[in-house]
Tab-separated table of C-alpha atoms in Angstrom:
chain	number	residue	atom	x	y	z
A	1	UNK	CA	8.702	-3.202	-24.594
A	2	UNK	CA	7.555	-5.727	-22.022
A	3	UNK	CA	7.312	-5.015	-18.309
A	4	UNK	CA	6.478	-7.531	-15.606
A	5	UNK	CA	5.093	-6.340	-12.263
A	6	UNK	CA	5.287	-8.562	-9.169
A	7	UNK	CA	3.337	-7.431	-6.127
A	8	UNK	CA	2.830	-8.570	-2.557
A	9	UNK	CA	-0.823	-8.911	-1.565
A	10	UNK	CA	-1.005	-7.954	2.139
A	11	UNK	CA	-2.085	-5.136	2.262
A	12	UNK	CA	-4.057	-3.956	-0.669
A	13	UNK	CA	-2.053	-0.751	-1.252
A	14	UNK	CA	0.730	-2.748	-2.899
A	15	UNK	CA	-1.636	-4.256	-5.472
A	16	UNK	CA	-3.572	-1.048	-6.074
A	17	UNK	CA	-0.500	1.043	-6.876
A	18	UNK	CA	1.032	-1.704	-9.046
A	19	UNK	CA	-2.193	-1.931	-11.029
A	20	UNK	CA	-2.180	1.840	-11.501
A	21	UNK	CA	1.447	1.840	-12.675
A	22	UNK	CA	0.670	-1.062	-14.990
A	23	UNK	CA	-2.229	0.862	-16.505
A	24	UNK	CA	0.011	3.879	-17.153
A	25	UNK	CA	2.633	1.649	-18.783
A	26	UNK	CA	0.031	-0.040	-20.965
A	27	UNK	CA	-1.418	3.312	-21.996
A	28	UNK	CA	2.070	4.287	-23.167
A	29	UNK	CA	2.270	1.198	-25.388
A	30	UNK	CA	4.096	-1.329	-23.215
A	31	UNK	CA	3.104	-4.975	-22.916
A	32	UNK	CA	2.310	-5.476	-19.232
A	33	UNK	CA	1.869	-8.605	-17.145
A	34	UNK	CA	1.177	-8.626	-13.396
A	35	UNK	CA	1.886	-11.428	-10.936
A	36	UNK	CA	-0.142	-11.298	-7.722
A	37	UNK	CA	-2.111	-13.510	-5.344
A	38	UNK	CA	-5.280	-15.041	-6.775
A	39	UNK	CA	-7.652	-13.036	-4.496
A	40	UNK	CA	-6.138	-9.782	-5.814
A	41	UNK	CA	-6.324	-10.485	-9.551
A	42	UNK	CA	-9.714	-8.779	-9.851
A	43	UNK	CA	-8.022	-5.471	-8.945
A	44	UNK	CA	-5.618	-5.942	-11.848
A	45	UNK	CA	-8.369	-7.104	-14.213
A	46	UNK	CA	-10.365	-3.944	-13.454
A	47	UNK	CA	-7.490	-2.055	-15.099
A	48	UNK	CA	-7.686	-4.209	-18.206
A	49	UNK	CA	-4.328	-5.846	-17.470
A	50	UNK	CA	-3.294	-9.468	-17.886
A	51	UNK	CA	-2.204	-11.257	-14.733
A	52	UNK	CA	-1.201	-14.627	-13.343
A	53	UNK	CA	-1.494	-16.039	-9.846
A	54	UNK	CA	1.523	-16.385	-7.581
A	55	UNK	CA	1.667	-18.192	-4.255
A	56	UNK	CA	1.380	-15.894	-1.251
A	57	UNK	CA	1.644	-16.176	2.503
A	58	UNK	CA	-1.703	-16.602	4.278
A	59	UNK	CA	-3.124	-13.416	5.799
A	60	UNK	CA	-2.977	-12.678	9.507
A	61	UNK	CA	-6.322	-13.690	11.051
A	62	UNK	CA	-8.547	-11.080	12.705
A	63	UNK	CA	-7.694	-10.926	16.423
A	64	UNK	CA	-9.444	-9.009	19.180
A	65	UNK	CA	-7.425	-7.272	21.874
A	66	UNK	CA	-8.291	-10.010	24.389
A	67	UNK	CA	-7.256	-12.863	22.068
A	68	UNK	CA	-3.807	-14.409	22.216
A	69	UNK	CA	-1.550	-13.676	19.234
A	70	UNK	CA	-0.272	-16.649	17.226
A	71	UNK	CA	2.984	-18.055	18.581
A	72	UNK	CA	6.163	-16.795	16.899
A	73	UNK	CA	8.169	-19.112	14.671
A	74	UNK	CA	10.239	-21.560	16.685
A	75	UNK	CA	13.458	-20.223	15.162
A	76	UNK	CA	12.426	-16.569	15.614
A	77	UNK	CA	12.506	-15.789	11.901
A	78	UNK	CA	9.928	-13.683	10.066
A	79	UNK	CA	7.294	-15.402	7.914
A	80	UNK	CA	8.855	-14.107	4.713
A	81	UNK	CA	11.861	-16.382	5.358
A	82	UNK	CA	9.839	-19.593	5.127
A	83	UNK	CA	11.924	-21.812	2.797
A	84	UNK	CA	8.926	-23.357	1.027
A	85	UNK	CA	7.464	-19.920	0.346
A	86	UNK	CA	10.786	-18.603	-0.998
A	87	UNK	CA	11.438	-21.643	-3.168
A	88	UNK	CA	7.932	-21.512	-4.636
A	89	UNK	CA	8.132	-17.758	-5.239
A	90	UNK	CA	11.485	-18.044	-7.008
A	91	UNK	CA	10.257	-20.897	-9.199
A	92	UNK	CA	7.018	-19.138	-10.188
A	93	UNK	CA	8.658	-15.779	-10.829
A	94	UNK	CA	11.559	-17.194	-12.840
A	95	UNK	CA	9.170	-19.253	-14.973
A	96	UNK	CA	7.099	-16.134	-15.702
A	97	UNK	CA	10.219	-14.141	-16.604
A	98	UNK	CA	11.421	-16.812	-19.009
A	99	UNK	CA	7.999	-17.154	-20.644
A	100	UNK	CA	7.091	-13.453	-20.851
A	101	UNK	CA	10.567	-12.129	-21.642
A	102	UNK	CA	10.322	-8.727	-19.910
A	103	UNK	CA	12.767	-5.904	-20.468
A	104	UNK	CA	12.187	-4.761	-16.867
A	105	UNK	CA	10.691	-6.253	-13.706
A	106	UNK	CA	8.987	-3.898	-11.227
A	107	UNK	CA	8.521	-5.243	-7.717
A	108	UNK	CA	6.288	-4.041	-4.890
A	109	UNK	CA	7.342	-5.738	-1.649
A	110	UNK	CA	7.854	-9.292	-2.972
A	111	UNK	CA	11.220	-10.118	-1.428
A	112	UNK	CA	12.112	-12.585	-4.193
A	113	UNK	CA	11.078	-10.493	-7.203
A	114	UNK	CA	14.324	-8.642	-7.913
A	115	UNK	CA	16.366	-11.747	-7.053
A	116	UNK	CA	14.418	-13.769	-9.628
A	117	UNK	CA	15.005	-11.015	-12.179
A	118	UNK	CA	18.756	-10.982	-11.464
A	119	UNK	CA	18.935	-14.766	-11.827
A	120	UNK	CA	17.341	-14.418	-15.266
A	121	UNK	CA	19.542	-11.470	-16.308
A	122	UNK	CA	16.755	-8.853	-16.302
A	123	UNK	CA	16.995	-5.441	-14.565
A	124	UNK	CA	14.574	-4.797	-11.718
A	125	UNK	CA	13.128	-1.864	-9.789
A	126	UNK	CA	11.387	-1.758	-6.415
A	127	UNK	CA	8.521	0.450	-5.228
A	128	UNK	CA	8.803	1.041	-1.488
A	129	UNK	CA	8.582	3.721	1.179
A	130	UNK	CA	11.594	4.430	3.356
A	131	UNK	CA	9.715	3.209	6.429
A	132	UNK	CA	10.387	-0.275	5.044
A	133	UNK	CA	14.036	0.170	5.998
A	134	UNK	CA	13.120	0.379	9.671
A	135	UNK	CA	10.804	-2.632	9.480
A	136	UNK	CA	10.899	-5.242	8.041
A	137	UNK	CA	13.991	-4.733	5.847
A	138	UNK	CA	16.536	-5.417	8.634
A	139	UNK	CA	14.670	-8.653	9.336
A	140	UNK	CA	14.627	-9.485	5.612
A	141	UNK	CA	18.394	-9.071	5.435
A	142	UNK	CA	18.826	-11.103	8.625
A	143	UNK	CA	16.440	-13.965	7.752
A	144	UNK	CA	15.565	-14.021	4.040
A	145	UNK	CA	18.994	-13.462	2.493
A	146	UNK	CA	20.631	-16.425	4.318
A	147	UNK	CA	17.692	-18.657	3.362
A	148	UNK	CA	18.035	-17.639	-0.289
A	149	UNK	CA	21.685	-18.673	-0.104
A	150	UNK	CA	20.686	-22.031	1.404
A	151	UNK	CA	18.327	-22.468	-1.548
A	152	UNK	CA	21.286	-22.130	-3.901
A	153	UNK	CA	21.089	-18.448	-4.852
A	154	UNK	CA	24.610	-16.983	-5.290
A	155	UNK	CA	25.469	-14.707	-2.332
A	156	UNK	CA	25.784	-11.508	-4.374
A	157	UNK	CA	22.455	-12.172	-6.065
A	158	UNK	CA	20.747	-13.068	-2.778
A	159	UNK	CA	21.660	-9.627	-1.481
A	160	UNK	CA	20.029	-7.890	-4.469
A	161	UNK	CA	16.633	-7.762	-2.766
A	162	UNK	CA	16.037	-4.208	-4.036
A	163	UNK	CA	17.206	-4.706	-7.614
A	164	UNK	CA	18.752	-1.839	-9.572
A	165	UNK	CA	16.433	1.147	-9.042
A	166	UNK	CA	14.364	2.211	-6.047
A	167	UNK	CA	11.171	4.191	-6.588
A	168	UNK	CA	9.920	5.982	-3.471
A	169	UNK	CA	6.200	6.794	-3.949
A	170	UNK	CA	6.307	10.045	-2.013
A	171	UNK	CA	8.056	13.404	-1.705
A	172	UNK	CA	11.515	13.546	-0.166
A	173	UNK	CA	10.118	16.098	2.303
A	174	UNK	CA	7.951	13.399	3.878
A	175	UNK	CA	9.921	10.233	3.072
A	176	UNK	CA	13.592	11.285	3.240
A	177	UNK	CA	16.594	9.070	2.622
A	178	UNK	CA	17.757	10.009	6.104
A	179	UNK	CA	15.161	7.490	7.284
A	180	UNK	CA	17.301	4.680	5.863
A	181	UNK	CA	19.543	3.669	8.712
A	182	UNK	CA	21.733	1.138	6.916
A	183	UNK	CA	23.776	2.218	3.912
A	184	UNK	CA	24.318	-1.465	3.202
A	185	UNK	CA	20.706	-1.595	2.052
A	186	UNK	CA	21.535	0.596	-0.925
A	187	UNK	CA	24.700	-1.013	-2.254
A	188	UNK	CA	23.029	-2.914	-5.081
A	189	UNK	CA	21.183	0.157	-6.349
A	190	UNK	CA	22.094	2.302	-9.318
A	191	UNK	CA	19.450	4.942	-8.613
A	192	UNK	CA	16.944	6.138	-6.033
A	193	UNK	CA	14.083	8.329	-7.228
A	194	UNK	CA	11.244	10.060	-5.370
A	195	UNK	CA	8.347	10.004	-7.828
A	196	UNK	CA	5.516	11.355	-5.664
A	197	UNK	CA	2.442	9.513	-4.335
A	198	UNK	CA	1.283	6.591	-6.455
A	199	UNK	CA	-2.470	6.441	-5.917
A	200	UNK	CA	-5.254	4.535	-7.612
A	201	UNK	CA	-6.146	7.613	-9.667
A	202	UNK	CA	-4.528	10.958	-10.340
A	203	UNK	CA	-5.961	13.365	-7.738
A	204	UNK	CA	-6.244	16.019	-10.443
A	205	UNK	CA	-8.650	13.794	-12.378
A	206	UNK	CA	-10.963	13.046	-9.453
A	207	UNK	CA	-14.468	14.577	-9.482
A	208	UNK	CA	-15.648	17.250	-7.069
A	209	UNK	CA	-17.075	16.328	-3.681
A	210	UNK	CA	-20.609	16.905	-4.950
A	211	UNK	CA	-20.061	14.765	-8.038
A	212	UNK	CA	-18.413	12.000	-5.972
A	213	UNK	CA	-21.429	11.886	-3.657
A	214	UNK	CA	-23.749	11.749	-6.651
A	215	UNK	CA	-21.853	8.816	-8.198
A	216	UNK	CA	-21.928	6.934	-4.908
A	217	UNK	CA	-25.633	7.540	-4.383
A	218	UNK	CA	-25.177	9.729	-1.317
A	219	UNK	CA	-28.212	11.997	-1.215
A	220	UNK	CA	-28.363	15.356	0.511
A	221	UNK	CA	-25.473	17.165	2.132
A	222	UNK	CA	-25.319	15.534	5.555
A	223	UNK	CA	-21.798	15.005	6.906
A	224	UNK	CA	-20.184	11.744	5.757
A	225	UNK	CA	-17.539	9.734	7.612
A	226	UNK	CA	-15.540	7.103	5.728
A	227	UNK	CA	-13.835	4.448	7.884
A	228	UNK	CA	-11.140	2.084	6.622
A	229	UNK	CA	-8.455	0.613	8.861
A	230	UNK	CA	-6.504	-1.207	6.173
A	231	UNK	CA	-6.627	-4.195	3.856
A	232	UNK	CA	-5.107	-6.606	6.369
A	233	UNK	CA	-6.667	-7.789	9.610
A	234	UNK	CA	-4.026	-6.168	11.796
A	235	UNK	CA	-6.357	-3.288	12.683
A	236	UNK	CA	-9.162	-5.603	13.771
A	237	UNK	CA	-8.861	-4.923	17.501
A	238	UNK	CA	-9.201	-1.174	16.895
A	239	UNK	CA	-12.067	-1.745	14.463
A	240	UNK	CA	-13.902	-3.660	17.196
A	241	UNK	CA	-13.875	-0.449	19.242
A	242	UNK	CA	-14.717	1.945	16.401
A	243	UNK	CA	-17.432	0.030	14.527
A	244	UNK	CA	-20.079	-0.102	17.320
A	245	UNK	CA	-19.736	3.655	17.912
A	246	UNK	CA	-20.333	4.776	14.316
A	247	UNK	CA	-24.109	4.902	14.693
A	248	UNK	CA	-23.740	7.529	17.434
A	249	UNK	CA	-21.953	10.026	15.189
A	250	UNK	CA	-23.984	12.966	13.803
A	251	UNK	CA	-23.171	11.841	10.251
A	252	UNK	CA	-23.708	9.147	7.691
A	253	UNK	CA	-21.043	6.507	8.109
A	254	UNK	CA	-19.440	4.090	5.656
A	255	UNK	CA	-17.290	1.246	6.976
A	256	UNK	CA	-14.940	-0.853	4.820
A	257	UNK	CA	-13.428	-3.799	6.686
A	258	UNK	CA	-11.062	-5.123	4.016
A	259	UNK	CA	-11.012	-8.611	2.487
A	260	UNK	CA	-9.521	-10.327	5.545
A	261	UNK	CA	-12.183	-9.266	8.066
A	262	UNK	CA	-15.588	-10.857	7.393
A	263	UNK	CA	-18.459	-8.557	8.259
A	264	UNK	CA	-19.922	-11.210	10.550
A	265	UNK	CA	-16.885	-10.765	12.824
A	266	UNK	CA	-18.327	-7.313	13.640
A	267	UNK	CA	-21.919	-8.178	14.617
A	268	UNK	CA	-22.358	-4.970	16.619
A	269	UNK	CA	-21.100	-2.545	13.983
A	270	UNK	CA	-23.508	0.342	13.478
A	271	UNK	CA	-22.419	2.003	10.236
A	272	UNK	CA	-25.056	3.140	7.757
A	273	UNK	CA	-23.215	1.157	5.076
A	274	UNK	CA	-20.724	-1.667	5.722
A	275	UNK	CA	-18.632	-3.196	2.933
A	276	UNK	CA	-15.981	-5.873	2.861
A	277	UNK	CA	-14.216	-4.222	-0.085
A	278	UNK	CA	-14.681	-1.277	-2.418
A	279	UNK	CA	-13.123	-0.312	-5.710
A	280	UNK	CA	-14.092	3.282	-4.908
A	281	UNK	CA	-11.841	4.163	-1.978
A	282	UNK	CA	-10.746	7.455	-3.545
A	283	UNK	CA	-14.308	8.344	-4.479
A	284	UNK	CA	-15.474	7.735	-0.887
A	285	UNK	CA	-12.523	9.752	0.401
A	286	UNK	CA	-13.431	12.653	-1.878
A	287	UNK	CA	-17.093	12.471	-0.868
A	288	UNK	CA	-16.371	12.315	2.872
A	289	UNK	CA	-16.097	15.086	5.418
A	290	UNK	CA	-13.813	12.976	7.619
A	291	UNK	CA	-11.716	9.884	6.941
A	292	UNK	CA	-10.941	7.528	9.826
A	293	UNK	CA	-7.850	5.547	8.912
A	294	UNK	CA	-5.056	3.351	10.290
A	295	UNK	CA	-2.684	5.762	8.494
A	296	UNK	CA	-1.345	3.337	5.956
A	297	UNK	CA	0.661	5.252	3.375
A	298	UNK	CA	-1.891	4.981	0.567
A	299	UNK	CA	-4.948	5.927	2.634
A	300	UNK	CA	-3.106	8.828	4.267
A	301	UNK	CA	-1.974	10.246	0.947
A	302	UNK	CA	-5.441	9.786	-0.583
A	303	UNK	CA	-6.954	11.947	2.154
A	304	UNK	CA	-4.221	14.599	1.955
A	305	UNK	CA	-4.272	14.770	-1.848
A	306	UNK	CA	-8.075	14.923	-2.005
A	307	UNK	CA	-8.567	17.519	0.705
A	308	UNK	CA	-10.436	15.464	3.298
A	309	UNK	CA	-9.566	15.857	7.007
A	310	UNK	CA	-8.430	12.639	8.629
A	311	UNK	CA	-8.499	11.021	12.043
A	312	UNK	CA	-5.615	8.567	12.231
A	313	UNK	CA	-5.527	5.585	14.586
A	314	UNK	CA	-2.089	4.117	13.802
A	315	UNK	CA	-1.105	0.617	14.800
A	316	UNK	CA	2.685	0.790	14.552
A	317	UNK	CA	5.609	3.162	14.063
A	318	UNK	CA	5.419	3.513	10.279
A	319	UNK	CA	1.733	4.402	10.475
A	320	UNK	CA	2.478	6.919	13.210
A	321	UNK	CA	5.049	8.487	10.882
A	322	UNK	CA	2.523	8.634	8.042
A	323	UNK	CA	-0.089	10.195	10.319
A	324	UNK	CA	2.340	12.775	11.642
A	325	UNK	CA	2.466	14.496	8.269
A	326	UNK	CA	-1.269	15.181	8.443
A	327	UNK	CA	-0.792	16.723	11.874
A	328	UNK	CA	2.209	18.754	10.704
A	329	UNK	CA	0.236	20.040	7.725
A	330	UNK	CA	-2.784	20.870	9.892
A	331	UNK	CA	-5.077	18.466	8.026
A	332	UNK	CA	-5.809	15.884	10.705
A	333	UNK	CA	-5.229	14.433	14.143
A	334	UNK	CA	-3.886	11.256	15.720
A	335	UNK	CA	-5.893	9.243	18.238
A	336	UNK	CA	-3.858	6.526	19.994
A	337	UNK	CA	-5.410	3.066	19.677
A	338	UNK	CA	-5.649	2.734	23.455
A	339	UNK	CA	-7.710	5.953	23.623
A	340	UNK	CA	-10.406	4.911	21.141
A	341	UNK	CA	-12.940	3.669	23.694
A	342	UNK	CA	-13.242	7.049	25.404
A	343	UNK	CA	-11.877	9.390	22.756
A	344	UNK	CA	-13.256	8.341	19.374
A	345	UNK	CA	-16.716	9.894	19.518
A	346	UNK	CA	-15.772	13.302	20.966
A	347	UNK	CA	-12.751	13.589	18.688
A	348	UNK	CA	-14.635	12.656	15.519
A	349	UNK	CA	-17.512	15.007	16.396
A	350	UNK	CA	-15.105	17.871	17.020
A	351	UNK	CA	-13.282	17.322	13.726
A	352	UNK	CA	-16.546	17.138	11.781
A	353	UNK	CA	-17.537	20.585	13.065
A	354	UNK	CA	-14.092	22.178	12.536
A	355	UNK	CA	-14.513	24.377	9.432
A	356	UNK	CA	-10.965	25.813	9.559
A	357	UNK	CA	-9.675	22.219	9.492
A	358	UNK	CA	-11.734	21.480	6.376
A	359	UNK	CA	-10.453	24.652	4.710
A	360	UNK	CA	-6.875	23.781	5.605
A	361	UNK	CA	-7.271	20.243	4.211
A	362	UNK	CA	-8.432	21.681	0.880
A	363	UNK	CA	-5.440	24.042	0.814
A	364	UNK	CA	-3.093	21.096	1.438
A	365	UNK	CA	-4.712	19.150	-1.404
A	366	UNK	CA	-4.193	22.086	-3.756
A	367	UNK	CA	-0.448	21.534	-3.399
A	368	UNK	CA	-0.088	17.795	-2.789
A	369	UNK	CA	-2.709	16.709	-5.312
A	370	UNK	CA	-0.963	18.427	-8.206
A	371	UNK	CA	1.646	15.693	-8.648
A	372	UNK	CA	0.916	12.195	-9.945
A	373	UNK	CA	3.617	9.720	-8.993
A	374	UNK	CA	2.240	6.926	-11.171
A	375	UNK	CA	2.863	8.780	-14.422
A	376	UNK	CA	6.323	9.860	-13.255
A	377	UNK	CA	7.233	6.303	-12.278
A	378	UNK	CA	5.885	4.815	-15.508
A	379	UNK	CA	7.785	7.314	-17.647
A	380	UNK	CA	11.082	6.537	-15.959
A	381	UNK	CA	10.426	2.783	-16.070
A	382	UNK	CA	9.791	2.962	-19.805
A	383	UNK	CA	13.174	4.641	-20.261
A	384	UNK	CA	14.829	1.889	-18.205
A	385	UNK	CA	13.105	-0.809	-20.226
A	386	UNK	CA	14.104	0.847	-23.510
A	387	UNK	CA	17.754	0.938	-22.459
A	388	UNK	CA	17.613	-2.699	-21.379
A	389	UNK	CA	16.048	-3.668	-24.725
A	390	UNK	CA	18.863	-1.893	-26.564
A	391	UNK	CA	21.483	-3.751	-24.548
A	392	UNK	CA	19.684	-7.069	-25.065
A	393	UNK	CA	19.360	-6.679	-28.819
A	394	UNK	CA	16.645	-8.141	-31.082
A	395	UNK	CA	14.429	-10.842	-29.592
C-alpha cells in the first residue's frame, strides 16, 4: 500500500506529527511519501522517509510588541486564500498523487490536500484538533472555498476540505466534538476518530529523567527549565520579555527560539543554552523540571505525557484552551502574556520549588502517557488504504 502525507509547515508540530505517523506506516510495510516545505524536509529525512518539496506561504516575521503588525490583505481575506498559492498547491499535490499513486492521502492542515485527492479520485484523511473549527476553519470556508471554485474546482469538491475521515490527535475528554460549532463542517466526512496525542515519540518509550539528562549532557541535578514558545514567530513579543530574565532563575535554562526567530534578534537573552532548533524537544521536556511554553497542542501534550510541570504563556484562544487542561489536571499554571514582565520570575521560581506539583505532574503522565495516538492513527489509516486498494483493483 502507498500513503502520501501532505503537511503544512507553520508551525513545526504539523510536520513533526506527520513524520511520526509516516514512520509508523513505513514500519508496518507501507510505501510512504511526504510533501512539505523545503525547510522542513530534514525533519522527515530524520525518520528515514522520502519527501518532496511543496510551495508554502512565507512565515510571519518576528515582531516586538512595539512594532506595527503587517497590514491586512486589501480584500480582508486570510493568507491561505491567495489564488497563486492555491493554484500552485493544487498543481503540485495533484502531480505528486498521479506520479506516486497513493491508496490514501493524509493531510495535516494543508487546505488543498484533500481537495487534490478528491480531484484525483483518492480518499483522504485530515489530522486536526477541534480548535481549528473555531479558527481558522470558518475563514477557510468563507475565503478559500470560493477561491477554489474560481480556480475551476467543482463546488462539491471545493467543499471537501476535510476529506473523508477526520483524525483528532487527542482524547475526546479534552478535545470534544462539542467544540465544533458548525455541523456544515462535517458533511463531507464518513468518520471522525479520536486517536490520542500524536507526539514525536511514544511517551512510554522515552527514557527516564536521569537518562534524558545524561544523553543531553546535563551534568548534576540542578533544576532545569526548558523554554520554547513555538515554531512560528508569533510568540516573539513574549519571548522578548522572557529571554532576558532566564539568567536570573535559580536553574539551568535552555531556550529554543524556533526556525523563524534568529538568535541575533534576542541579543539580551540570558539562557545557559540557546538553540534555534532541536530534534530533541521531548528529551529536553523529560529532562526538565519546568517547561515554559506558548501552549501549542504538541508542546502541551509532551509536558503532560512526560510528567513535567508547565508554565503556559498562551497567545490566543486555542492555546488558552490547551493550557487550561494542565491547570484542570493540576500539572501547571497559566501566566497571561501581559503579566510576563512582572510575573514571570516569581511564578517560575515558585513552580520550580513546588514538590506537590511535580508529584502531580508525574501522576498525570502515568495516565496520559500510556496511549500512543500515532500507532492508533497509522493502524486505522492502513485499514482505510487497504479498503481503497481493494476497490481500485490491481495497479
